[in-house]
Amino acid sequence: MTAFQTVANAANQVVRPLMRLPVLSAVLGRGLATITYTGRRSGRTISLPVSYRRSGDRVTVMVAAPSQKAWWRNFHPDPAPVTVDIAGHQHRGSAQAVVSDKGGVRVVITLDS
């Protein structure tokens, strides 16, 4: 594990519980969501906080430093089911990672109706 991954994991351990607190979830939920998915290889349930933008039934997560992170690969090249918690509200959907020509990665989640 790289130093970047170690720091990111430590930050996630702090942020996830804070996002579950009713007082803070409304404030943090404006820019942070928790995504929960099943790892393709491990079969484990994984939850992590992400920064997002929402437009209607689409949630977009820009992946910073994608070469240092592996989680988004669970949604590439094929989409996979995901649950998104935004400000305490659970939404189910399908996520797919999109890799740009320049190596940038975004995960597009289409929420179920």
Short mmCIF file of C-alpha atoms in Angstrom, two decimals:
data_model
loop_
_atom_site.label_atom_id
_atom_site.label_comp_id
_atom_site.label_asym_id
_atom_site.label_seq_id
_atom_site.Cartn_x
_atom_site.Cartn_y
_atom_site.Cartn_z
CA MET A 1 0.00 0.00 0.00
CA THR A 2 1.37 3.43 -0.94
CA ALA A 3 1.58 6.38 1.45
CA PHE A 4 -1.28 8.02 -0.48
CA GLN A 5 -3.50 4.96 0.01
CA THR A 6 -2.64 4.78 3.71
CA VAL A 7 -3.61 8.43 4.25
CA ALA A 8 -6.80 8.04 2.17
CA ASN A 9 -7.85 4.97 4.17
CA ALA A 10 -7.26 6.81 7.46
CA ALA A 11 -9.31 9.79 6.26
CA ASN A 12 -12.14 7.48 5.15
CA GLN A 13 -12.18 5.86 8.60
CA VAL A 14 -12.81 9.30 10.14
CA VAL A 15 -15.27 10.70 7.59
CA ARG A 16 -17.61 7.67 7.24
CA PRO A 17 -18.86 7.73 10.86
CA LEU A 18 -19.28 11.52 10.75
CA MET A 19 -21.51 11.20 7.69
CA ARG A 20 -23.88 8.94 9.66
CA LEU A 21 -24.58 11.60 12.29
CA PRO A 22 -27.93 13.28 11.54
CA VAL A 23 -26.64 16.78 12.29
CA LEU A 24 -23.61 16.44 10.04
CA SER A 25 -25.08 14.28 7.28
CA ALA A 26 -27.21 17.14 5.95
CA VAL A 27 -24.19 19.48 5.82
CA LEU A 28 -21.67 16.94 4.53
CA GLY A 29 -24.26 15.49 2.14
CA ARG A 30 -24.13 18.62 0.01
CA GLY A 31 -20.79 17.57 -1.39
CA LEU A 32 -20.05 14.13 0.02
CA ALA A 33 -21.86 10.85 -0.43
CA THR A 34 -21.12 7.31 0.67
CA ILE A 35 -21.09 4.68 -2.03
CA THR A 36 -21.48 1.02 -1.12
CA TYR A 37 -20.71 -1.80 -3.51
CA THR A 38 -19.50 -5.39 -3.63
CA GLY A 39 -15.89 -5.92 -4.65
CA ARG A 40 -15.66 -7.93 -7.87
CA ARG A 41 -12.71 -10.03 -6.73
CA SER A 42 -13.10 -10.06 -2.95
CA GLY A 43 -16.89 -10.28 -2.76
CA ARG A 44 -16.69 -7.95 0.26
CA THR A 45 -19.09 -5.09 0.84
CA ILE A 46 -17.15 -1.85 0.63
CA SER A 47 -18.30 1.65 1.64
CA LEU A 48 -16.38 4.83 1.03
CA PRO A 49 -17.04 8.56 1.05
CA VAL A 50 -16.76 10.34 -2.27
CA SER A 51 -17.20 13.85 -3.57
CA TYR A 52 -20.04 13.99 -6.09
CA ARG A 53 -22.24 16.06 -8.36
CA ARG A 54 -25.85 15.19 -8.97
CA SER A 55 -28.00 16.08 -11.93
CA GLY A 56 -31.43 14.45 -11.83
CA ASP A 57 -30.99 10.68 -11.73
CA ARG A 58 -27.24 10.87 -12.44
CA VAL A 59 -24.48 11.13 -9.87
CA THR A 60 -20.95 11.77 -11.10
CA VAL A 61 -17.86 11.04 -9.04
CA MET A 62 -14.55 12.39 -10.32
CA VAL A 63 -11.73 10.07 -9.28
CA ALA A 64 -8.69 12.04 -8.11
CA ALA A 65 -5.37 10.29 -8.73
CA PRO A 66 -6.98 7.24 -10.39
CA SER A 67 -3.64 5.48 -10.80
CA GLN A 68 -3.33 5.47 -6.99
CA LYS A 69 -6.82 4.06 -6.41
CA ALA A 70 -8.38 0.73 -7.27
CA TRP A 71 -12.02 1.07 -6.17
CA TRP A 72 -13.27 2.55 -9.44
CA ARG A 73 -12.07 -0.54 -11.34
CA ASN A 74 -15.04 -2.42 -9.88
CA PHE A 75 -17.11 -0.41 -12.38
CA HIS A 76 -14.87 -0.75 -15.42
CA PRO A 77 -15.38 -1.79 -18.11
CA ASP A 78 -18.78 -3.15 -17.10
CA PRO A 79 -21.28 -1.39 -14.85
CA ALA A 80 -22.09 -2.80 -11.42
CA PRO A 81 -24.79 -2.22 -8.80
CA VAL A 82 -24.13 0.41 -6.16
CA THR A 83 -25.96 2.11 -3.30
CA VAL A 84 -25.40 5.83 -2.78
CA ASP A 85 -26.17 7.51 0.54
CA ILE A 86 -26.73 11.23 0.02
CA ALA A 87 -27.52 13.21 3.16
CA GLY A 88 -28.98 10.14 4.86
CA HIS A 89 -31.10 9.01 1.89
CA GLN A 90 -30.25 5.65 0.27
CA HIS A 91 -30.43 5.40 -3.53
CA ARG A 92 -29.78 2.25 -5.57
CA GLY A 93 -28.26 2.46 -8.99
CA SER A 94 -25.75 1.24 -11.52
CA ALA A 95 -22.22 2.64 -11.71
CA GLN A 96 -19.83 2.67 -14.63
CA ALA A 97 -16.32 4.10 -14.73
CA VAL A 98 -15.38 6.14 -17.78
CA VAL A 99 -11.70 6.63 -18.60
CA SER A 100 -10.81 9.66 -20.74
CA ASP A 101 -8.12 9.71 -23.43
CA LYS A 102 -5.90 11.63 -21.00
CA GLY A 103 -6.30 9.05 -18.22
CA GLY A 104 -8.88 10.91 -16.13
CA VAL A 105 -11.58 8.76 -14.55
CA ARG A 106 -15.14 9.51 -13.58
CA VAL A 107 -17.72 7.12 -12.23
CA VAL A 108 -21.23 7.78 -13.51
CA ILE A 109 -24.02 6.37 -11.38
CA THR A 110 -27.49 6.13 -12.84
CA LEU A 111 -30.00 5.99 -9.99
CA ASP A 112 -32.96 3.64 -10.18
CA SER A 113 -36.37 5.29 -10.42
#
